[in-house]
Amino acid sequence: MFQTEVLDLFSPLACQKAAELLVDGHLVAIPTETVYGLAADAKNKSAIAKIFEVKQRPNNHPLIVHIAGAFELDLWAVNIPKMAYTLAKAFWPGPLTMILYKAAHVPEEISGGLPTIALRVPNKPQLLDMMHKYKLGLVAPSANLHKKLSPTEAKHVYKHLYGLIPAVLDGGSCSVGLESTIIDLTQGKPTILRQGPITKKDLEDVLHCEVAEPKVHHIAAPGNMHIHYQPYTKSYLVASEEFEGIIKDTHNKNSGFLHYDNFESLTGSWQAIKLEKNAEEYASLLYSSLHYLDSLEFKAIYIQAPPLEPQWKAVQDRLMKATN
Ligand code: TXA
Ligand code: MG
């Protein structure tokens, strides 16, 4: 049992402390632009084992290795296609994870027994400086318990993992707010394994070739399971046309609401959160809104179904899983 300490990402001394904990084989929750990660030194097998224990995550689920820059790609991967460098140039540091063939030294514990490795450069300059200075590659799944909502603020991590880890590095709210897009570069065609902030179109514009986005994956990827990203409160996705009716039936009956259109009966209601009808802005506040509504311990949360346009795909994916 730890007395979890909150360390400030913007204080060099606090960053040093976080780095020393990691070098000593402890777990530290770290801020990234997508969601908070539960980090361990990627070269330390016993530290990696702690991640699975704390998260209660099945150990065949592979982890993303966070690196300080594209110049470290060949420390972790082999047979790297040119495409990987093109994508790195366009999107790193940023919310894109690439699947490549792993180098021989990469432990099974990271890759879940697969011949591949997931790599990403998070967009947090202070974190990258720390990783570079201490030569740390960091495995970091989202810092939530298995199947629960990802954290986008240090306080979400603190609430759910207090006592289980020695420290949270607090870098404020995550600006992107949804987990990275995962692209597999080991198939014939680049293939999206997890929808995220970088869309198929973004990728195709840079690669000048078609990017596949299959519906079903055979790889053990928790983000692809049906139940994932769930609030504790039972949550329902409701078509826009039916939302007004649901409000009438359930308002003031111990329910929370998340919506983007105007519903007169919800104006000023403490039970409702209205987000912008803009995919990026909506995504950046989605998890924190759900964490908040969840903390009010309603009997149910009703969520207005997002628009069907392609820029909403990652949001659609997370909401389908949150309400499954
Ligand atoms: O934005 C993010 O990606 C966040 C932040 C912390 O970087 N991390 C994150 O990690 O979402 P996690 O563990 O919650 O999700 C990682 C996903 C899982 O779905 C896992 O199965 C997949 O990456 N993955 C990891 N290695 C893989 C591999 N070699 N092949 C296929 N999928 C892989
Ligand atoms: Mg996760």
CSV table of C-alpha atoms and ligand atoms in Angstrom, one decimal:
chain,number,residue,atom,x,y,z
A,1,MET,CA,0.0,0.0,0.0
A,2,PHE,CA,1.5,3.4,-1.0
A,3,GLN,CA,0.6,6.9,0.0
A,4,THR,CA,0.2,8.0,-3.6
A,5,GLU,CA,2.0,11.3,-4.2
A,6,VAL,CA,1.0,13.8,-6.8
A,7,LEU,CA,4.1,15.2,-8.6
A,8,ASP,CA,4.1,18.3,-10.8
A,9,LEU,CA,5.2,17.6,-14.4
A,10,PHE,CA,6.3,21.3,-14.7
A,11,SER,CA,8.7,21.0,-11.7
A,12,PRO,CA,12.1,19.7,-12.7
A,13,LEU,CA,12.7,18.3,-9.2
A,14,ALA,CA,9.3,16.5,-9.3
A,15,CYS,CA,10.1,15.0,-12.7
A,16,GLN,CA,13.5,13.8,-11.4
A,17,LYS,CA,11.7,12.1,-8.6
A,18,ALA,CA,9.3,10.4,-11.0
A,19,ALA,CA,12.2,9.3,-13.2
A,20,GLU,CA,14.0,7.9,-10.2
A,21,LEU,CA,10.9,5.9,-9.1
A,22,LEU,CA,10.7,4.5,-12.7
A,23,VAL,CA,14.4,3.6,-12.8
A,24,ASP,CA,14.0,1.8,-9.5
A,25,GLY,CA,11.2,-0.4,-10.9
A,26,HIS,CA,8.2,1.4,-9.6
A,27,LEU,CA,5.0,2.4,-11.5
A,28,VAL,CA,4.2,6.1,-12.0
A,29,ALA,CA,1.1,7.4,-13.7
A,30,ILE,CA,2.1,9.8,-16.5
A,31,PRO,CA,0.3,12.5,-18.4
A,32,THR,CA,0.1,12.3,-22.2
A,33,GLU,CA,-1.9,14.3,-24.6
A,34,THR,CA,-4.4,11.4,-25.1
A,35,VAL,CA,-5.0,9.9,-21.6
A,36,TYR,CA,-3.0,9.3,-18.5
A,37,GLY,CA,-0.8,6.2,-18.8
A,38,LEU,CA,0.4,3.8,-16.1
A,39,ALA,CA,4.1,3.7,-16.8
A,40,ALA,CA,6.9,1.3,-16.1
A,41,ASP,CA,10.5,1.0,-17.4
A,42,ALA,CA,10.1,-1.1,-20.6
A,43,LYS,CA,13.4,-2.8,-19.9
A,44,ASN,CA,12.4,-4.0,-16.4
A,45,LYS,CA,10.3,-7.2,-16.5
A,46,SER,CA,9.3,-7.1,-12.8
A,47,ALA,CA,8.1,-3.5,-13.2
A,48,ILE,CA,6.1,-4.5,-16.2
A,49,ALA,CA,4.5,-7.4,-14.2
A,50,LYS,CA,3.3,-4.8,-11.7
A,51,ILE,CA,1.2,-3.1,-14.4
A,52,PHE,CA,-0.8,-6.2,-15.1
A,53,GLU,CA,-1.3,-6.7,-11.3
A,54,VAL,CA,-2.4,-3.1,-10.6
A,55,LYS,CA,-4.7,-2.9,-13.6
A,56,GLN,CA,-6.1,-6.4,-13.2
A,57,ARG,CA,-5.4,-6.8,-16.9
A,58,PRO,CA,-5.0,-10.2,-18.6
A,59,ASN,CA,-1.3,-10.7,-19.3
A,60,ASN,CA,-1.7,-11.7,-23.0
A,61,HIS,CA,-2.7,-8.1,-23.7
A,62,PRO,CA,0.2,-6.3,-25.3
A,63,LEU,CA,1.5,-2.9,-24.2
A,64,ILE,CA,2.5,0.3,-26.0
A,65,VAL,CA,6.1,1.4,-25.6
A,66,HIS,CA,6.5,5.2,-25.4
A,67,ILE,CA,9.7,6.5,-26.8
A,68,ALA,CA,11.3,9.9,-26.8
A,69,GLY,CA,11.4,10.3,-30.6
A,70,ALA,CA,11.5,8.6,-34.0
A,71,PHE,CA,15.3,8.3,-33.6
A,72,GLU,CA,14.6,5.5,-31.0
A,73,LEU,CA,12.5,3.4,-33.4
A,74,ASP,CA,15.3,1.1,-34.3
A,75,LEU,CA,16.1,0.4,-30.6
A,76,TRP,CA,12.7,-1.4,-30.4
A,77,ALA,CA,11.7,-2.5,-33.9
A,78,VAL,CA,13.3,-4.2,-36.9
A,79,ASN,CA,12.4,-4.3,-40.6
A,80,ILE,CA,11.0,-0.8,-40.3
A,81,PRO,CA,9.2,0.3,-43.5
A,82,LYS,CA,9.8,3.7,-44.9
A,83,MET,CA,6.1,4.4,-44.2
A,84,ALA,CA,6.8,4.4,-40.5
A,85,TYR,CA,9.2,7.3,-40.8
A,86,THR,CA,6.7,9.2,-43.0
A,87,LEU,CA,4.1,8.8,-40.4
A,88,ALA,CA,6.5,9.7,-37.6
A,89,LYS,CA,7.4,12.9,-39.4
A,90,ALA,CA,3.8,13.8,-39.9
A,91,PHE,CA,2.2,12.8,-36.6
A,92,TRP,CA,4.9,12.4,-33.8
A,93,PRO,CA,5.0,13.5,-31.2
A,94,GLY,CA,1.2,12.8,-31.2
A,95,PRO,CA,-1.7,10.4,-30.9
A,96,LEU,CA,-0.5,7.7,-33.3
A,97,THR,CA,0.7,4.2,-32.3
A,98,MET,CA,2.5,2.1,-34.9
A,99,ILE,CA,2.7,-1.7,-34.9
A,100,LEU,CA,6.1,-2.9,-36.2
A,101,TYR,CA,8.1,-6.1,-36.0
A,102,LYS,CA,9.8,-6.2,-32.6
A,103,ALA,CA,13.6,-6.3,-31.9
A,104,ALA,CA,14.8,-9.7,-30.4
A,105,HIS,CA,15.4,-8.2,-27.0
A,106,VAL,CA,11.8,-7.0,-26.4
A,107,PRO,CA,10.4,-9.1,-23.6
A,108,GLU,CA,7.3,-11.3,-24.2
A,109,GLU,CA,5.6,-9.4,-21.3
A,110,ILE,CA,5.4,-6.3,-23.6
A,111,SER,CA,4.2,-8.0,-26.8
A,112,GLY,CA,1.8,-10.6,-25.3
A,113,GLY,CA,3.7,-13.2,-27.3
A,114,LEU,CA,3.2,-11.5,-30.6
A,115,PRO,CA,6.2,-10.9,-33.0
A,116,THR,CA,5.3,-7.2,-33.1
A,117,ILE,CA,5.6,-4.1,-30.9
A,118,ALA,CA,3.4,-1.0,-30.5
A,119,LEU,CA,5.4,2.3,-30.4
A,120,ARG,CA,4.3,5.9,-29.8
A,121,VAL,CA,5.9,9.3,-29.0
A,122,PRO,CA,3.5,11.2,-26.7
A,123,ASN,CA,3.2,14.9,-27.1
A,124,LYS,CA,4.4,16.1,-23.7
A,125,PRO,CA,7.7,17.9,-24.0
A,126,GLN,CA,8.6,17.7,-20.3
A,127,LEU,CA,7.9,14.0,-20.3
A,128,LEU,CA,10.0,13.4,-23.5
A,129,ASP,CA,12.9,15.4,-21.9
A,130,MET,CA,12.7,13.2,-18.8
A,131,MET,CA,12.6,10.0,-20.9
A,132,HIS,CA,15.5,11.2,-23.0
A,133,LYS,CA,17.6,12.2,-20.0
A,134,TYR,CA,17.1,8.9,-18.1
A,135,LYS,CA,17.2,6.8,-21.3
A,136,LEU,CA,13.7,5.5,-20.4
A,137,GLY,CA,11.4,3.7,-22.8
A,138,LEU,CA,8.1,3.5,-21.0
A,139,VAL,CA,5.4,0.9,-21.3
A,140,ALA,CA,2.1,2.6,-20.4
A,141,PRO,CA,-1.4,1.3,-20.8
A,142,SER,CA,-4.1,3.8,-19.9
A,143,ALA,CA,-4.0,4.3,-16.1
A,144,ASN,CA,-7.5,2.9,-15.4
A,145,LEU,CA,-8.6,-0.5,-14.0
A,146,HIS,CA,-9.2,-3.0,-16.8
A,147,LYS,CA,-12.4,-2.3,-18.7
A,148,LYS,CA,-13.0,1.0,-16.9
A,149,LEU,CA,-12.9,4.6,-18.2
A,150,SER,CA,-9.5,6.0,-19.1
A,151,PRO,CA,-8.3,8.9,-17.0
A,152,THR,CA,-7.8,12.4,-18.6
A,153,GLU,CA,-6.9,14.2,-15.4
A,154,ALA,CA,-4.5,13.3,-12.5
A,155,LYS,CA,-7.5,13.3,-10.1
A,156,HIS,CA,-9.1,10.5,-12.0
A,157,VAL,CA,-6.0,8.4,-11.6
A,158,TYR,CA,-5.7,9.4,-7.9
A,159,LYS,CA,-9.3,8.4,-7.2
A,160,HIS,CA,-9.1,5.0,-8.9
A,161,LEU,CA,-5.5,3.9,-8.2
A,162,TYR,CA,-4.8,5.6,-4.8
A,163,GLY,CA,-2.6,3.4,-2.7
A,164,LEU,CA,-1.7,1.1,-5.6
A,165,ILE,CA,1.1,3.2,-7.0
A,166,PRO,CA,3.7,5.5,-5.4
A,167,ALA,CA,3.1,8.6,-7.6
A,168,VAL,CA,1.1,10.4,-10.3
A,169,LEU,CA,2.8,12.9,-12.4
A,170,ASP,CA,0.3,15.7,-12.9
A,171,GLY,CA,0.4,17.4,-16.3
A,172,GLY,CA,-3.1,18.9,-16.2
A,173,SER,CA,-6.0,17.8,-18.4
A,174,CYS,CA,-5.2,15.7,-21.5
A,175,SER,CA,-5.8,18.0,-24.5
A,176,VAL,CA,-6.8,15.2,-26.9
A,177,GLY,CA,-8.8,13.1,-24.4
A,178,LEU,CA,-9.1,9.8,-26.4
A,179,GLU,CA,-6.6,7.0,-26.8
A,180,SER,CA,-4.2,7.1,-29.8
A,181,THR,CA,-5.1,5.7,-33.2
A,182,ILE,CA,-3.3,2.4,-33.7
A,183,ILE,CA,-2.0,1.5,-37.2
A,184,ASP,CA,-0.5,-1.8,-38.1
A,185,LEU,CA,2.4,-1.6,-40.5
A,186,THR,CA,3.2,-5.3,-40.6
A,187,GLN,CA,0.2,-6.3,-42.8
A,188,GLY,CA,0.3,-6.0,-46.6
A,189,LYS,CA,-1.7,-2.8,-46.3
A,190,PRO,CA,-1.5,-0.3,-43.4
A,191,THR,CA,-4.4,-1.2,-41.2
A,192,ILE,CA,-6.2,0.7,-38.4
A,193,LEU,CA,-6.5,-1.5,-35.4
A,194,ARG,CA,-8.0,1.1,-33.1
A,195,GLN,CA,-9.9,4.3,-34.2
A,196,GLY,CA,-8.5,7.4,-32.6
A,197,PRO,CA,-7.8,11.1,-33.0
A,198,ILE,CA,-5.9,10.6,-36.3
A,199,THR,CA,-8.4,9.4,-38.9
A,200,LYS,CA,-8.2,7.1,-41.9
A,201,LYS,CA,-8.2,10.3,-44.1
A,202,ASP,CA,-5.4,11.9,-42.1
A,203,LEU,CA,-3.3,8.8,-42.6
A,204,GLU,CA,-4.2,8.4,-46.3
A,205,ASP,CA,-3.4,12.0,-47.1
A,206,VAL,CA,0.2,11.5,-45.8
A,207,LEU,CA,0.8,7.9,-47.0
A,208,HIS,CA,-0.9,8.4,-50.5
A,209,CYS,CA,-2.2,4.9,-50.3
A,210,GLU,CA,-5.3,3.2,-49.0
A,211,VAL,CA,-5.5,2.4,-45.3
A,212,ALA,CA,-7.7,-0.5,-44.2
A,213,GLU,CA,-10.0,-0.4,-41.3
A,214,PRO,CA,-11.4,-3.8,-40.7
A,215,LYS,CA,-14.3,-4.3,-38.3
A,216,VAL,CA,-13.1,-7.5,-36.6
A,217,HIS,CA,-9.6,-8.1,-35.3
A,218,HIS,CA,-8.0,-11.4,-34.3
A,219,ILE,CA,-5.3,-9.8,-32.3
A,220,ALA,CA,-5.8,-9.6,-28.5
A,221,ALA,CA,-6.4,-5.9,-28.3
A,222,PRO,CA,-8.5,-4.8,-25.3
A,223,GLY,CA,-9.5,-1.7,-27.1
A,224,ASN,CA,-11.2,-4.0,-29.6
A,225,MET,CA,-13.2,-6.0,-27.1
A,226,HIS,CA,-16.9,-5.3,-26.8
A,227,ILE,CA,-16.9,-4.2,-23.1
A,228,HIS,CA,-14.3,-1.6,-22.4
A,229,TYR,CA,-14.1,2.0,-21.3
A,230,GLN,CA,-17.1,1.6,-19.0
A,231,PRO,CA,-18.4,3.9,-16.3
A,232,TYR,CA,-19.6,2.2,-13.1
A,233,THR,CA,-23.0,3.7,-13.7
A,234,LYS,CA,-25.1,1.8,-16.3
A,235,SER,CA,-25.0,4.0,-19.4
A,236,TYR,CA,-27.2,4.1,-22.5
A,237,LEU,CA,-26.7,5.5,-26.0
A,238,VAL,CA,-29.9,7.2,-27.2
A,239,ALA,CA,-30.7,8.3,-30.8
A,240,SER,CA,-31.1,12.1,-31.0
A,241,GLU,CA,-34.8,11.7,-32.1
A,242,GLU,CA,-35.5,9.7,-28.9
A,243,PHE,CA,-33.5,11.9,-26.5
A,244,GLU,CA,-36.4,14.3,-25.7
A,245,GLY,CA,-38.6,11.3,-24.8
A,246,ILE,CA,-36.0,9.8,-22.6
A,247,ILE,CA,-35.5,13.1,-20.7
A,248,LYS,CA,-39.3,13.3,-20.1
A,249,ASP,CA,-39.4,9.7,-18.8
A,250,THR,CA,-36.3,9.8,-16.6
A,251,HIS,CA,-35.4,13.4,-15.7
A,252,ASN,CA,-35.4,14.0,-11.9
A,253,LYS,CA,-35.4,10.2,-11.5
A,254,ASN,CA,-31.8,9.8,-10.6
A,255,SER,CA,-30.4,10.1,-14.1
A,256,GLY,CA,-27.5,11.9,-15.8
A,257,PHE,CA,-27.4,13.2,-19.3
A,258,LEU,CA,-24.6,13.8,-21.8
A,259,HIS,CA,-25.6,15.7,-25.0
A,260,TYR,CA,-24.6,18.2,-27.7
A,261,ASP,CA,-27.9,19.4,-29.1
A,262,ASN,CA,-30.1,21.9,-27.2
A,263,PHE,CA,-32.8,20.3,-25.1
A,264,GLU,CA,-34.9,22.9,-23.4
A,265,SER,CA,-35.8,20.6,-20.5
A,266,LEU,CA,-32.1,20.2,-19.7
A,267,THR,CA,-31.1,23.8,-19.8
A,268,GLY,CA,-29.4,24.7,-16.5
A,269,SER,CA,-29.9,21.2,-15.2
A,270,TRP,CA,-27.2,20.0,-12.7
A,271,GLN,CA,-27.8,16.5,-14.0
A,272,ALA,CA,-26.7,17.2,-17.6
A,273,ILE,CA,-23.5,18.1,-19.4
A,274,LYS,CA,-23.7,19.7,-22.8
A,275,LEU,CA,-20.6,19.3,-25.0
A,276,GLU,CA,-19.9,21.1,-28.3
A,277,LYS,CA,-21.1,19.4,-31.6
A,278,ASN,CA,-17.5,19.3,-32.8
A,279,ALA,CA,-15.7,15.9,-32.8
A,280,GLU,CA,-12.4,17.2,-31.5
A,281,GLU,CA,-13.8,19.4,-28.7
A,282,TYR,CA,-16.3,16.7,-27.8
A,283,ALA,CA,-13.5,14.0,-27.6
A,284,SER,CA,-11.3,16.2,-25.4
A,285,LEU,CA,-14.1,16.4,-22.8
A,286,LEU,CA,-15.8,13.0,-23.2
A,287,TYR,CA,-14.0,11.0,-20.5
A,288,SER,CA,-13.9,13.8,-17.9
A,289,SER,CA,-17.6,14.3,-18.4
A,290,LEU,CA,-18.3,10.6,-18.0
A,291,HIS,CA,-16.0,10.5,-14.9
A,292,TYR,CA,-18.0,13.4,-13.5
A,293,LEU,CA,-21.4,12.0,-14.2
A,294,ASP,CA,-20.3,8.7,-12.9
A,295,SER,CA,-19.1,10.3,-9.6
A,296,LEU,CA,-22.7,11.5,-9.0
A,297,GLU,CA,-23.8,7.9,-8.6
A,298,PHE,CA,-27.0,8.1,-10.7
A,299,LYS,CA,-29.0,5.0,-11.5
A,300,ALA,CA,-28.3,5.6,-15.2
A,301,ILE,CA,-26.5,7.9,-17.6
A,302,TYR,CA,-28.1,8.7,-21.0
A,303,ILE,CA,-25.8,9.7,-23.8
A,304,GLN,CA,-27.0,11.4,-27.0
A,305,ALA,CA,-25.7,9.2,-29.9
A,306,PRO,CA,-22.9,11.1,-31.8
A,307,PRO,CA,-23.3,12.1,-35.5
A,308,LEU,CA,-22.4,9.5,-38.1
A,309,GLU,CA,-19.7,11.5,-39.9
A,310,PRO,CA,-16.2,9.9,-40.2
A,311,GLN,CA,-14.6,12.4,-37.9
A,312,TRP,CA,-16.7,11.1,-35.1
A,313,LYS,CA,-15.6,7.4,-35.6
A,314,ALA,CA,-13.3,7.2,-32.5
A,315,VAL,CA,-16.0,8.8,-30.3
A,316,GLN,CA,-18.6,6.4,-31.7
A,317,ASP,CA,-16.3,3.5,-31.0
A,318,ARG,CA,-15.7,4.5,-27.3
A,319,LEU,CA,-19.4,5.3,-26.7
A,320,MET,CA,-20.5,1.9,-28.2
A,321,LYS,CA,-18.2,0.2,-25.7
A,322,ALA,CA,-19.1,2.4,-22.8
A,323,THR,CA,-22.8,1.5,-23.3
A,324,ASN,CA,-22.6,-2.1,-24.4
B,1,TXA,O1,-3.2,6.9,-26.2
B,1,TXA,C1,-2.8,5.8,-25.9
B,1,TXA,O2,-2.6,4.9,-26.7
B,1,TXA,C2,-2.7,5.5,-24.4
B,1,TXA,C3,-1.6,6.4,-23.8
B,1,TXA,C4,-1.3,6.2,-22.4
B,1,TXA,O3,-0.5,6.4,-24.6
B,1,TXA,N1,-2.4,4.1,-24.1
B,1,TXA,C5,-3.3,3.2,-24.3
B,1,TXA,O4,-2.8,1.9,-23.9
B,1,TXA,O5,-4.4,3.3,-24.7
B,1,TXA,P1,-3.7,0.6,-23.7
B,1,TXA,O6,-2.8,-0.4,-23.2
B,1,TXA,O7,-4.9,1.0,-22.9
B,1,TXA,O8,-4.1,0.2,-25.2
B,1,TXA,C6,-3.1,-0.2,-26.0
B,1,TXA,C7,-3.7,-1.0,-27.2
B,1,TXA,C8,-4.3,-2.2,-26.7
B,1,TXA,O9,-5.6,-2.3,-27.4
B,1,TXA,C9,-3.3,-3.3,-27.2
B,1,TXA,O10,-4.0,-4.5,-27.5
B,1,TXA,C10,-2.8,-2.7,-28.4
B,1,TXA,O11,-2.6,-1.3,-28.0
B,1,TXA,N2,-1.5,-3.3,-28.8
B,1,TXA,C11,-0.3,-3.2,-28.1
B,1,TXA,N3,0.7,-3.9,-28.7
B,1,TXA,C12,0.1,-4.4,-29.8
B,1,TXA,C13,0.6,-5.2,-30.8
B,1,TXA,N4,1.9,-5.7,-30.9
B,1,TXA,N5,-0.2,-5.6,-31.8
B,1,TXA,C14,-1.5,-5.2,-31.8
B,1,TXA,N6,-2.1,-4.4,-30.8
B,1,TXA,C15,-1.2,-4.0,-29.8
B,2,MG,MG,-6.8,1.2,-22.1
